[in-house]
N, CA, C and O atoms as a Tinker XYZ file with bonds, in Angstrom:
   436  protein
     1  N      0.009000   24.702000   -6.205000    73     2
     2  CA     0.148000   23.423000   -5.522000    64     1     3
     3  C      1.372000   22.659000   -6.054000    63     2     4     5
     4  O      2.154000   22.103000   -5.283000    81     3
     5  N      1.498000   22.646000   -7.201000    73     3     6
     6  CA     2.721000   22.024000   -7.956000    64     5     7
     7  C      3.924000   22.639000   -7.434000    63     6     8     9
     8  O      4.813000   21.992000   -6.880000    81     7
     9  N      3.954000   24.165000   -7.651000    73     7    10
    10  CA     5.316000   24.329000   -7.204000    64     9    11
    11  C      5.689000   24.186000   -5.551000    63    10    12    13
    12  O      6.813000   24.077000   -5.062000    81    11
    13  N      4.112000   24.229000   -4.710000    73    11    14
    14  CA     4.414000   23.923000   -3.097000    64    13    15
    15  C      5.540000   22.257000   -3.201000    63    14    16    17
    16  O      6.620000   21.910000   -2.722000    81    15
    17  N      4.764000   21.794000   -3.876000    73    15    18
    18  CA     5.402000   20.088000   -3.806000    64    17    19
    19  C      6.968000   20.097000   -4.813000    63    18    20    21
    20  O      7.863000   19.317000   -4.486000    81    19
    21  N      7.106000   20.775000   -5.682000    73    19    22
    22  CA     8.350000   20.796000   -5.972000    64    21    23
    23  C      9.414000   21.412000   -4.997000    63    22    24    25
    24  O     10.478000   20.866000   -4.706000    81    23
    25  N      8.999000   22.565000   -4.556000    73    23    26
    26  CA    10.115000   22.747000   -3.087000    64    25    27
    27  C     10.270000   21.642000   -2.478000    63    26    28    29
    28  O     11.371000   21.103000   -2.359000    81    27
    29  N      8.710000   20.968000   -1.820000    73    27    30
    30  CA     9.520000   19.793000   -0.680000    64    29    31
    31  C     10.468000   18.903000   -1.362000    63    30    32    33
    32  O     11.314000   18.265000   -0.735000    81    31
    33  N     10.331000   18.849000   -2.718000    73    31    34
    34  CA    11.399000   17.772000   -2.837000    64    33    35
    35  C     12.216000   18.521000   -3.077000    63    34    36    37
    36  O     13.142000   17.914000   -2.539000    81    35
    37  N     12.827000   19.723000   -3.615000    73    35    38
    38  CA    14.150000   20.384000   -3.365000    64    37    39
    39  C     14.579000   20.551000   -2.447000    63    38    40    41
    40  O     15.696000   20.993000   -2.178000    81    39
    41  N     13.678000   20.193000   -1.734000    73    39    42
    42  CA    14.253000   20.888000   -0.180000    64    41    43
    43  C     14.773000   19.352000    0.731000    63    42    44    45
    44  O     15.153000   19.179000    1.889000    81    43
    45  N     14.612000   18.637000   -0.164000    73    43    46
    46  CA    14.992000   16.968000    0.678000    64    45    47
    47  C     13.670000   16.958000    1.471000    63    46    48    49
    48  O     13.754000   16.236000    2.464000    81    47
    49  N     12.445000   17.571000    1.310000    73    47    50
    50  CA    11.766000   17.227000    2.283000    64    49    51
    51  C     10.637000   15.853000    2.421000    63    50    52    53
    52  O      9.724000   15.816000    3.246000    81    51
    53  N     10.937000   14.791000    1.437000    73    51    54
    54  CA    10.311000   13.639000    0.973000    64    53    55
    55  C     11.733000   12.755000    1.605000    63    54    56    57
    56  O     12.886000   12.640000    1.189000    81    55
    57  N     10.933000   12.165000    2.925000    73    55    58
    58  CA    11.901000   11.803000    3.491000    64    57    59
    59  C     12.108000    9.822000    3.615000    63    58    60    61
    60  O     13.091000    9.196000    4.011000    81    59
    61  N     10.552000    9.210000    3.022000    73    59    62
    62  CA    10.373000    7.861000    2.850000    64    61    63
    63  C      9.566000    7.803000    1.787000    63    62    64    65
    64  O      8.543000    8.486000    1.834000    81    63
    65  N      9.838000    6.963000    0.562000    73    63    66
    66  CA     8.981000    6.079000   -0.183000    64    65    67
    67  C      9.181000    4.548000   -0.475000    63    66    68    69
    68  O     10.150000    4.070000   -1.066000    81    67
    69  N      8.332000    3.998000   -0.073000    73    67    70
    70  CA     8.672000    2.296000   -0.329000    64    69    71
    71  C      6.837000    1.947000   -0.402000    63    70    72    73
    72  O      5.776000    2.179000    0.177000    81    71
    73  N      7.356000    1.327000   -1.408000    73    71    74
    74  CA     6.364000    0.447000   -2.211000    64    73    75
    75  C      5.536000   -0.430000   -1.255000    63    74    76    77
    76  O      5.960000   -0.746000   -0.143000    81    75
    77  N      4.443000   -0.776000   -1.692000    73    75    78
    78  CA     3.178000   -1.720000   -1.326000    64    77    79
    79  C      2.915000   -2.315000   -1.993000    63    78    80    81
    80  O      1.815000   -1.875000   -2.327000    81    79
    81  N      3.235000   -3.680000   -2.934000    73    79    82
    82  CA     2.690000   -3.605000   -4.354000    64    81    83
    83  C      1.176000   -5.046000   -4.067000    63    82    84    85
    84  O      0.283000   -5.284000   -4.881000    81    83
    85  N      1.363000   -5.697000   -2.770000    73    83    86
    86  CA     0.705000   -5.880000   -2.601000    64    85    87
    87  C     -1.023000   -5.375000   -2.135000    63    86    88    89
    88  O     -2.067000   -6.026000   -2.092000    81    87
    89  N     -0.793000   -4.303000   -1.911000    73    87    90
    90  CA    -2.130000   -3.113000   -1.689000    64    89    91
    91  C     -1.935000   -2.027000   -2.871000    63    90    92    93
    92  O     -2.785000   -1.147000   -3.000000    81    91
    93  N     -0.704000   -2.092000   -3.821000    73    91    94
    94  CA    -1.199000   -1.694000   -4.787000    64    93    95
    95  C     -1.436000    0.032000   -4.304000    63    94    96    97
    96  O     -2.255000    0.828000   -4.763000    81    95
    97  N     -0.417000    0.244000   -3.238000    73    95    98
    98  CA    -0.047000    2.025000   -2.675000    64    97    99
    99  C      1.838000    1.720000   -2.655000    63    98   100   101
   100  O      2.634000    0.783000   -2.596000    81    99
   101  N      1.807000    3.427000   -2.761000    73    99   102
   102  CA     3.290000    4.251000   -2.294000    64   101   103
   103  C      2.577000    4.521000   -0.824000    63   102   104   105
   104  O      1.537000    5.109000   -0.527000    81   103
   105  N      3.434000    3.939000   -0.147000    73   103   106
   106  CA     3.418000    4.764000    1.861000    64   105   107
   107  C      5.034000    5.684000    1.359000    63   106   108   109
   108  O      6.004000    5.208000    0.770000    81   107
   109  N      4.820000    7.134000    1.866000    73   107   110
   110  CA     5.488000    7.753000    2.144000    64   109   111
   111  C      5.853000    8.901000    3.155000    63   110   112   113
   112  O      4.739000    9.396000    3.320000    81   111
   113  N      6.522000    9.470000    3.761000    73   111   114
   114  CA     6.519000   10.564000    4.606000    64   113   115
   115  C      7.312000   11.369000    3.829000    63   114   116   117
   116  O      8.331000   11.219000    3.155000    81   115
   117  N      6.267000   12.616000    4.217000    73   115   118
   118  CA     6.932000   14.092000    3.761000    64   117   119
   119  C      7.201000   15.248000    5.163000    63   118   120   121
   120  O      6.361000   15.111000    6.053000    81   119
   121  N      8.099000   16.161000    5.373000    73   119   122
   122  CA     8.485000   16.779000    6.357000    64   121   123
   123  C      8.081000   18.018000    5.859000    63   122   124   125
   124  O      8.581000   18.450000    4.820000    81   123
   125  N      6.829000   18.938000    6.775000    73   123   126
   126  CA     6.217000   20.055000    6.163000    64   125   127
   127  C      6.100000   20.960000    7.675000    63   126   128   129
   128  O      7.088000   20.939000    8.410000    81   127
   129  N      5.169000   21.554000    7.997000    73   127   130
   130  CA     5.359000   22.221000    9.348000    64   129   131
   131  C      5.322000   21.191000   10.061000    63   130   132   133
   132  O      5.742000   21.277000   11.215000    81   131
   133  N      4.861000   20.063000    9.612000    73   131   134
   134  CA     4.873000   18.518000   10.693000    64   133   135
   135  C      5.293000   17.622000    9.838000    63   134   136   137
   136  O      5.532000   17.972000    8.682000    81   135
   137  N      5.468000   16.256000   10.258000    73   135   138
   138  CA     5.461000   15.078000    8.833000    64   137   139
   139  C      4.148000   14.112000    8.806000    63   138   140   141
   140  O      3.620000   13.229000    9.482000    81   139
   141  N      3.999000   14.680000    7.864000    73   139   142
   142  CA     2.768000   13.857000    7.288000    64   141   143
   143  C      3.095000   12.560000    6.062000    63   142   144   145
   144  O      3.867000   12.525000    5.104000    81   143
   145  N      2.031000   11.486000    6.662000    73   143   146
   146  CA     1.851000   10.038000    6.172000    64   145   147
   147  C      1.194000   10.151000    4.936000    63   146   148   149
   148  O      0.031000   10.557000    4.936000    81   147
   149  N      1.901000    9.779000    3.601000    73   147   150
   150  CA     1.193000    9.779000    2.393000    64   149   151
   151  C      0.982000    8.860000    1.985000    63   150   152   153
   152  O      1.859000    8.018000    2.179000    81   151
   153  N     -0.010000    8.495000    1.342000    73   151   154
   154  CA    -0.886000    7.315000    0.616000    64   153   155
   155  C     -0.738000    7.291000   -0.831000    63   154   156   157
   156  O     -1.811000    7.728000   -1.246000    81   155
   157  N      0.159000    6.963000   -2.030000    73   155   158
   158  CA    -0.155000    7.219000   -3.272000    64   157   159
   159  C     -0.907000    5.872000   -3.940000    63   158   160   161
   160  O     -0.725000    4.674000   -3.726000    81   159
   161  N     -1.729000    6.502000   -4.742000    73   159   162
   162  CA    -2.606000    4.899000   -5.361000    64   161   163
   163  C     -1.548000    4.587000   -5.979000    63   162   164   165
   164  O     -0.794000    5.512000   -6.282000    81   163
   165  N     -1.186000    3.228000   -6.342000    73   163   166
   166  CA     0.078000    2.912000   -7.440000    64   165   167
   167  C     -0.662000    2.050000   -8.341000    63   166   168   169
   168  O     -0.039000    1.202000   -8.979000    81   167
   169  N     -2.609000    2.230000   -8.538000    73   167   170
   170  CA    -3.082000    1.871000   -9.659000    64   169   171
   171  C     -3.259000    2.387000  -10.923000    63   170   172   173
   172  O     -3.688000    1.877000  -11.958000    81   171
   173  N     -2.752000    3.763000  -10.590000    73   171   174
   174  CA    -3.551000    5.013000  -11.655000    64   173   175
   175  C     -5.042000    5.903000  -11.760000    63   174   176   177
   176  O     -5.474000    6.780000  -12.508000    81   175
   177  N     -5.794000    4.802000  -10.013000    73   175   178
   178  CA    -6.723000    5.646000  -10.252000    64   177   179
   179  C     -6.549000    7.108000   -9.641000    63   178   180   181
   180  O     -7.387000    7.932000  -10.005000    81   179
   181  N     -5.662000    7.481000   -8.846000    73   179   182
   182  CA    -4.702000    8.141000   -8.496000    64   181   183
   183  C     -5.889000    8.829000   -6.626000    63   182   184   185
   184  O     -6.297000    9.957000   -6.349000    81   183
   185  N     -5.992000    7.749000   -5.993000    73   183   186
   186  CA    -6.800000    7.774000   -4.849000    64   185   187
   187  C     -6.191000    7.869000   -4.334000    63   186   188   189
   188  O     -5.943000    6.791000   -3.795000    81   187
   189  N     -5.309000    8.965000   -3.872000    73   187   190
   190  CA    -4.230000    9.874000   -2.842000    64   189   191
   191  C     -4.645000    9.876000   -1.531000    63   190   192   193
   192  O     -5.798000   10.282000   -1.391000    81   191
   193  N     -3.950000    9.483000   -0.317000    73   191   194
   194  CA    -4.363000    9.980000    1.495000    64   193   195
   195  C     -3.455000   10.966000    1.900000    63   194   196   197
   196  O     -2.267000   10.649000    1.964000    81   195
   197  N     -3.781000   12.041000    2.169000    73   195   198
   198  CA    -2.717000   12.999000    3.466000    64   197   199
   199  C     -3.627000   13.363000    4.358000    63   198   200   201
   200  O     -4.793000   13.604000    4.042000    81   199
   201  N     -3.092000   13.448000    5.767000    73   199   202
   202  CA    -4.092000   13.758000    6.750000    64   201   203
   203  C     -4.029000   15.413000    6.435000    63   202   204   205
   204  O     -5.131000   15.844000    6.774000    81   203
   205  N     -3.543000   16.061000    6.139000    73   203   206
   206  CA    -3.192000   17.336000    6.175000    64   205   207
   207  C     -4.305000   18.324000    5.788000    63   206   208   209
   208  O     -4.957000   17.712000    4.942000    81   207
   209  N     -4.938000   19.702000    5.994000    73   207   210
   210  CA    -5.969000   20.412000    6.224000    64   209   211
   211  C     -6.795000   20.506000    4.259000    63   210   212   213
   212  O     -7.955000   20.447000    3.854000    81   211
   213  N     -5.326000   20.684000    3.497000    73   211   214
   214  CA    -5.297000   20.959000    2.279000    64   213   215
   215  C     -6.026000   19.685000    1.365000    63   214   216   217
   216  O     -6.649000   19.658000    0.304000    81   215
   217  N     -5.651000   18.779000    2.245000    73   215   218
   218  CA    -5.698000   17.488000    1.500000    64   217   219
   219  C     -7.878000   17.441000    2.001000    63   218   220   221
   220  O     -8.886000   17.260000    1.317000    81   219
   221  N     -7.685000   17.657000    3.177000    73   219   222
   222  CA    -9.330000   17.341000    3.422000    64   221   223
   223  C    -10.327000   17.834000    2.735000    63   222   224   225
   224  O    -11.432000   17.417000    2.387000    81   223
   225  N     -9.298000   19.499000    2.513000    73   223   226
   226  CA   -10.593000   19.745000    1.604000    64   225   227
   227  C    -10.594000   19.888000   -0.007000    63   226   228   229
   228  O    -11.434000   20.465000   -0.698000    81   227
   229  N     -9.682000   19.357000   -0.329000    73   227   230
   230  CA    -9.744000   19.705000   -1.971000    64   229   231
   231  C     -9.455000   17.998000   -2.213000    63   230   232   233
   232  O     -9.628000   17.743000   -3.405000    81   231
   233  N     -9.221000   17.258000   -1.733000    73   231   234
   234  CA    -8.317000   15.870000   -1.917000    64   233   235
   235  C     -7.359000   15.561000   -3.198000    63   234   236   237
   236  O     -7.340000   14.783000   -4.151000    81   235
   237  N     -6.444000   16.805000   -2.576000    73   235   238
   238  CA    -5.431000   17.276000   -3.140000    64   237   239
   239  C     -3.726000   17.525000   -2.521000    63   238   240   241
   240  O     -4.070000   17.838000   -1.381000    81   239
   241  N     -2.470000   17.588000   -2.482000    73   239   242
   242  CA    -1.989000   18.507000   -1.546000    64   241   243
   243  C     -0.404000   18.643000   -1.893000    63   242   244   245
   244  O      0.332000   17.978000   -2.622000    81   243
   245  N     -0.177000   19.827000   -1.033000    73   243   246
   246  CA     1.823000   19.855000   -2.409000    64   245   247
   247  C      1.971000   18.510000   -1.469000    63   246   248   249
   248  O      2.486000   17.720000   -2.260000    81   247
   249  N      1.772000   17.672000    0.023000    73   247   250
   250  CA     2.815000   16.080000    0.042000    64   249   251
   251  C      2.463000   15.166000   -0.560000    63   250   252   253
   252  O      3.216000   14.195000   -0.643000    81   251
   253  N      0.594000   15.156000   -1.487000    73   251   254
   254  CA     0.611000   13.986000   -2.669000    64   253   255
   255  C      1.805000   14.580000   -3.655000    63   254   256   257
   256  O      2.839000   13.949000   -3.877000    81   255
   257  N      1.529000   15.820000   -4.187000    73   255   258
   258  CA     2.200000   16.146000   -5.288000    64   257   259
   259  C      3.253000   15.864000   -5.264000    63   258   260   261
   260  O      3.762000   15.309000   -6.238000    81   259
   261  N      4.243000   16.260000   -3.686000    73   259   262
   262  CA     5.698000   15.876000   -4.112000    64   261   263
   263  C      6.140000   14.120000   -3.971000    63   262   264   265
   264  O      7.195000   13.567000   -4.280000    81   263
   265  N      5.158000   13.676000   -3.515000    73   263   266
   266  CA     5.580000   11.936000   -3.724000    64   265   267
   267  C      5.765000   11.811000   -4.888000    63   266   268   269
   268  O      6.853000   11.453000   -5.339000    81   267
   269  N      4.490000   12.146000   -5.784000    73   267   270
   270  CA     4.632000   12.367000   -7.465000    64   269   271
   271  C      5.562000   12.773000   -8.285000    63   270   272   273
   272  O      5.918000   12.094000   -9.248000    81   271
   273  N      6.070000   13.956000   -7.988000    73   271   274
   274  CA     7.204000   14.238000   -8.369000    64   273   275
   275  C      8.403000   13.818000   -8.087000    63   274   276   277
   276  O      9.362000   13.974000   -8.843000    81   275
   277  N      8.455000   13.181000   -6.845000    73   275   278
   278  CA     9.649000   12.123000   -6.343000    64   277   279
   279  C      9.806000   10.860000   -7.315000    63   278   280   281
   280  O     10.886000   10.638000   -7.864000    81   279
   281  N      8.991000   10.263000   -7.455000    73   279   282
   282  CA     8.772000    9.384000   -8.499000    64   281   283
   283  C      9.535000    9.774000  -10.074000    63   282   284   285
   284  O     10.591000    9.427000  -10.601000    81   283
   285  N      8.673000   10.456000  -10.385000    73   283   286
   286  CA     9.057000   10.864000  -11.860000    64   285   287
   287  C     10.530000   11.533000  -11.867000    63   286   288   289
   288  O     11.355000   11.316000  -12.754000    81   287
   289  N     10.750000   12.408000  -10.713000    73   287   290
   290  CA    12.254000   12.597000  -10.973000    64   289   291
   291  C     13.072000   11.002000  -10.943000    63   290   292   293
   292  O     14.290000   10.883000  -11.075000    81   291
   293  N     12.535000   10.358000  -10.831000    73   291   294
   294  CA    13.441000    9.383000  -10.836000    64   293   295
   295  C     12.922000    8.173000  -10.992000    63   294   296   297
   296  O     12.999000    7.184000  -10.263000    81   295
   297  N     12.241000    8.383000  -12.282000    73   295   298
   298  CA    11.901000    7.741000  -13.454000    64   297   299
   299  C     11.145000    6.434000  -13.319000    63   298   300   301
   300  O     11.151000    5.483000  -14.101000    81   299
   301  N     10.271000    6.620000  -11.787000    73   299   302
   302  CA     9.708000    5.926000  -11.558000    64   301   303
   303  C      7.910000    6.038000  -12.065000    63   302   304   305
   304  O      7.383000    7.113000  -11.777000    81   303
   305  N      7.264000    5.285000  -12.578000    73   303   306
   306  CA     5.609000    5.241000  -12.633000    64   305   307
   307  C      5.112000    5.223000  -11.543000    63   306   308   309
   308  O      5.532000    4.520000  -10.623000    81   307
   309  N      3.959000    6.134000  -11.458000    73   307   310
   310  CA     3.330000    5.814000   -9.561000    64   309   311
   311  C      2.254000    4.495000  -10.338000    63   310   312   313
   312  O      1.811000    3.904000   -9.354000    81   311
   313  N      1.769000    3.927000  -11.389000    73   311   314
   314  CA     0.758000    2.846000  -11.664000    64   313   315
   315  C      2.740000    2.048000  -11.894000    63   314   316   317
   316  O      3.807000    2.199000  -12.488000    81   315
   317  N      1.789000    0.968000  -10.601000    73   315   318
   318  CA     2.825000    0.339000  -10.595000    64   317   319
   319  C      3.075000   -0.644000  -11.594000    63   318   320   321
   320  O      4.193000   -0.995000  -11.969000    81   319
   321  N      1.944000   -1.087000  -12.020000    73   319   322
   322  CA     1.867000   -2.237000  -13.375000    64   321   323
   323  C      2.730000   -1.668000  -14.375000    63   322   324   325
   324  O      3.374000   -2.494000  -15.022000    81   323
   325  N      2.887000   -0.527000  -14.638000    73   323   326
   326  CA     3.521000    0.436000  -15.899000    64   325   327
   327  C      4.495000    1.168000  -15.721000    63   326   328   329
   328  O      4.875000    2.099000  -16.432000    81   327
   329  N      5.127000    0.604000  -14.349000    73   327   330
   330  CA     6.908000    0.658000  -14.241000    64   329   331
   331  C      7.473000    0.668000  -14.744000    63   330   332   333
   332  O      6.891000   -0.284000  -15.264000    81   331
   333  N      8.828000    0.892000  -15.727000    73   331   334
   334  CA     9.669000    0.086000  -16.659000    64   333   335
   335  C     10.937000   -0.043000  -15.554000    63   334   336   337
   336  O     11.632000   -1.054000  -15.654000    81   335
   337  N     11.233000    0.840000  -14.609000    73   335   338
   338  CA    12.075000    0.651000  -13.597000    64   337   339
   339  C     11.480000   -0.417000  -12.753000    63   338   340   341
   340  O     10.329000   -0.829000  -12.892000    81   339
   341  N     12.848000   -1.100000  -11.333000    73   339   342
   342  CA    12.140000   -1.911000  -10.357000    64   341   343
   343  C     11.597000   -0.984000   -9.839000    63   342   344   345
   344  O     12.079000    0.111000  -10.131000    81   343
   345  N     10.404000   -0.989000   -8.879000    73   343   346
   346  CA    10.172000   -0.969000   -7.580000    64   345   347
   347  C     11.304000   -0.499000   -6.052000    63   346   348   349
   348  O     11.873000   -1.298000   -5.309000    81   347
   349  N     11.324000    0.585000   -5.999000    73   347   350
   350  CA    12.315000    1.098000   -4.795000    64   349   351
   351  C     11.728000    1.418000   -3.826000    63   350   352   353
   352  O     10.509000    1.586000   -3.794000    81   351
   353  N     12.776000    1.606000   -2.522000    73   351   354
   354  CA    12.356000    1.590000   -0.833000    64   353   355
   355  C     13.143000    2.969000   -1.374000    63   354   356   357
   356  O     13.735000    2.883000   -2.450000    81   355
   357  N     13.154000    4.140000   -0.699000    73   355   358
   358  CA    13.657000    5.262000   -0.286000    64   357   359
   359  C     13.340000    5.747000    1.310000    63   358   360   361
   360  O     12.303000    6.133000    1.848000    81   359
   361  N     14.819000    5.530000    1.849000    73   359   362
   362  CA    14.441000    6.579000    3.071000    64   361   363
   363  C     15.678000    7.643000    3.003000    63   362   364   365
   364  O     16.667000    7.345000    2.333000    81   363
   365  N     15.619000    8.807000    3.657000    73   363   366
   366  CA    16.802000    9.669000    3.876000    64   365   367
   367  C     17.521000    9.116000    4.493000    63   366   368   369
   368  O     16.939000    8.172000    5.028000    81   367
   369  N     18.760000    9.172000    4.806000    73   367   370
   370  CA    19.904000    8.768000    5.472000    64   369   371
   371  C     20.964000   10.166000    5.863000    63   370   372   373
   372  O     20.703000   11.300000    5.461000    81   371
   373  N     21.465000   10.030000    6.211000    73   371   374
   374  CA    22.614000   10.802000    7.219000    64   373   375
   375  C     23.297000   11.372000    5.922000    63   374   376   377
   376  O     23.233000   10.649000    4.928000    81   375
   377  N     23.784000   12.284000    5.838000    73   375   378
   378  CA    24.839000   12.872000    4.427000    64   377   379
   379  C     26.262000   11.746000    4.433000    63   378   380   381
   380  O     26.887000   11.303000    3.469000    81   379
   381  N     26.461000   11.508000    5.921000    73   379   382
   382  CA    27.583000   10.178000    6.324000    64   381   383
   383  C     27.591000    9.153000    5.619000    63   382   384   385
   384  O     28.609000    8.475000    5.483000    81   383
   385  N     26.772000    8.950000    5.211000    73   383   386
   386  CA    26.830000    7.299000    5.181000    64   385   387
   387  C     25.595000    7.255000    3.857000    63   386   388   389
   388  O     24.491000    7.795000    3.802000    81   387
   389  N     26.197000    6.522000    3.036000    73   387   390
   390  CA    26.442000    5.960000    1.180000    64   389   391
   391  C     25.192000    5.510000    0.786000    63   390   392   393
   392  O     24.313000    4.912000    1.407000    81   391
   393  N     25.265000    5.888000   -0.307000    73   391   394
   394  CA    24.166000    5.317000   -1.172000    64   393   395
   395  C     23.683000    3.539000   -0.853000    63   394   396   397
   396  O     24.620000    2.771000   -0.637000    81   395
   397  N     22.510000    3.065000   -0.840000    73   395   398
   398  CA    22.780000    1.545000   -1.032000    64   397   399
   399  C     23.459000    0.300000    0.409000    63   398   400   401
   400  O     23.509000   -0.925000    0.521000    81   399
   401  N     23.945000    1.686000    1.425000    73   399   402
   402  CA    24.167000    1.113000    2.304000    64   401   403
   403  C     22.882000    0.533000    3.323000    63   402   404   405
   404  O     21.688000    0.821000    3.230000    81   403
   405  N     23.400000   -0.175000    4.096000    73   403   406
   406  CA    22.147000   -1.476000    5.244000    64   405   407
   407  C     21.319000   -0.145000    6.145000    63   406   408   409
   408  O     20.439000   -0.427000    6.959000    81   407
   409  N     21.606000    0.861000    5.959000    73   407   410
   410  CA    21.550000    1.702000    6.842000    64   409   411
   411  C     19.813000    2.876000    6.391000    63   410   412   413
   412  O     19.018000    3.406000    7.167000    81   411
   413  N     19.852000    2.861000    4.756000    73   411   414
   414  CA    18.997000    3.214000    4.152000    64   413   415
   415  C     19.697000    3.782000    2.832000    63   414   416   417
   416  O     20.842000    3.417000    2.567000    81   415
   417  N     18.972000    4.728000    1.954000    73   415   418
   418  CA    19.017000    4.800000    0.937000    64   417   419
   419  C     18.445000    4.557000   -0.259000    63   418   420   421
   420  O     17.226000    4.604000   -0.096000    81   419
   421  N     18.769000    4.275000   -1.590000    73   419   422
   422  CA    17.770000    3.554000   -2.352000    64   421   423
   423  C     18.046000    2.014000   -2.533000    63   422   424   425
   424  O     19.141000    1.510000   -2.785000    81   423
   425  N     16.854000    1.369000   -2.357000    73   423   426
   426  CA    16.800000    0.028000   -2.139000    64   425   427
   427  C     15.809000   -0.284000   -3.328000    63   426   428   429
   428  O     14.682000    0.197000   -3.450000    81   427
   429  N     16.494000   -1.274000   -4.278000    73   427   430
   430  CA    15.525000   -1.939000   -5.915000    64   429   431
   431  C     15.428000   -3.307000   -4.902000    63   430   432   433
   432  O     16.301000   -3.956000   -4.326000    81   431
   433  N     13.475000   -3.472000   -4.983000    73   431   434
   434  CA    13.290000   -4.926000   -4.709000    64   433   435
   435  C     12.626000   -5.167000   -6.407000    63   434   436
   436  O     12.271000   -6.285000   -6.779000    81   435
């Protein structure tokens, strides 16, 4: 399962993460034979959502895992209280067009 979710993120396939910190979740999309809507707890109790077949039955799945690992590659805490980084929006963007630009990218609120 770990290494399923380390491909998607090698593969660019973690294509949105932005924060909730008011509900206290990561909403993210991952691109897999479909794209599926991920739920990460950002309390630590680590109460994960994917609609996906894997996820129903183990409540488990490589698109929780690779949100997770999206995170930590980049030195983010999924318990959001225990951040030491801000809080970031991530969406993919075009290879065109820059980091930080209005367009998407990584965004520190």
């Amino acid at each position: 399962m770990i290494e399923e979710g380390r491909q998607l993120v090698n593969q660019d396939r973690v294509l949105k993460v932005i924060p909730n910190e008011n509900e206290a979740i990561w909403r993210a999309e991952v691109l897999d034979d479909e794209k599926y809507i991920v739920i990460l707890d950002g309390t630590g109790k680590e109460e994960d959502i994917c609609r996906c077949i894997t996820w129903q039955q183990k409540s488990y799945c490589p698109h929780t895992v690779a949100v997770e690992l999206f995170l930590r590659d980049h030195d983010v805490v999924r318990a959001m209280a225990y951040s030491k980084k801000p809080l970031f929006h991530y969406v993919v963007t075009p290879k065109s067009w820059t980091k930080n630009s209005t367009f998407g990218g990584y965004f520190y609120v």
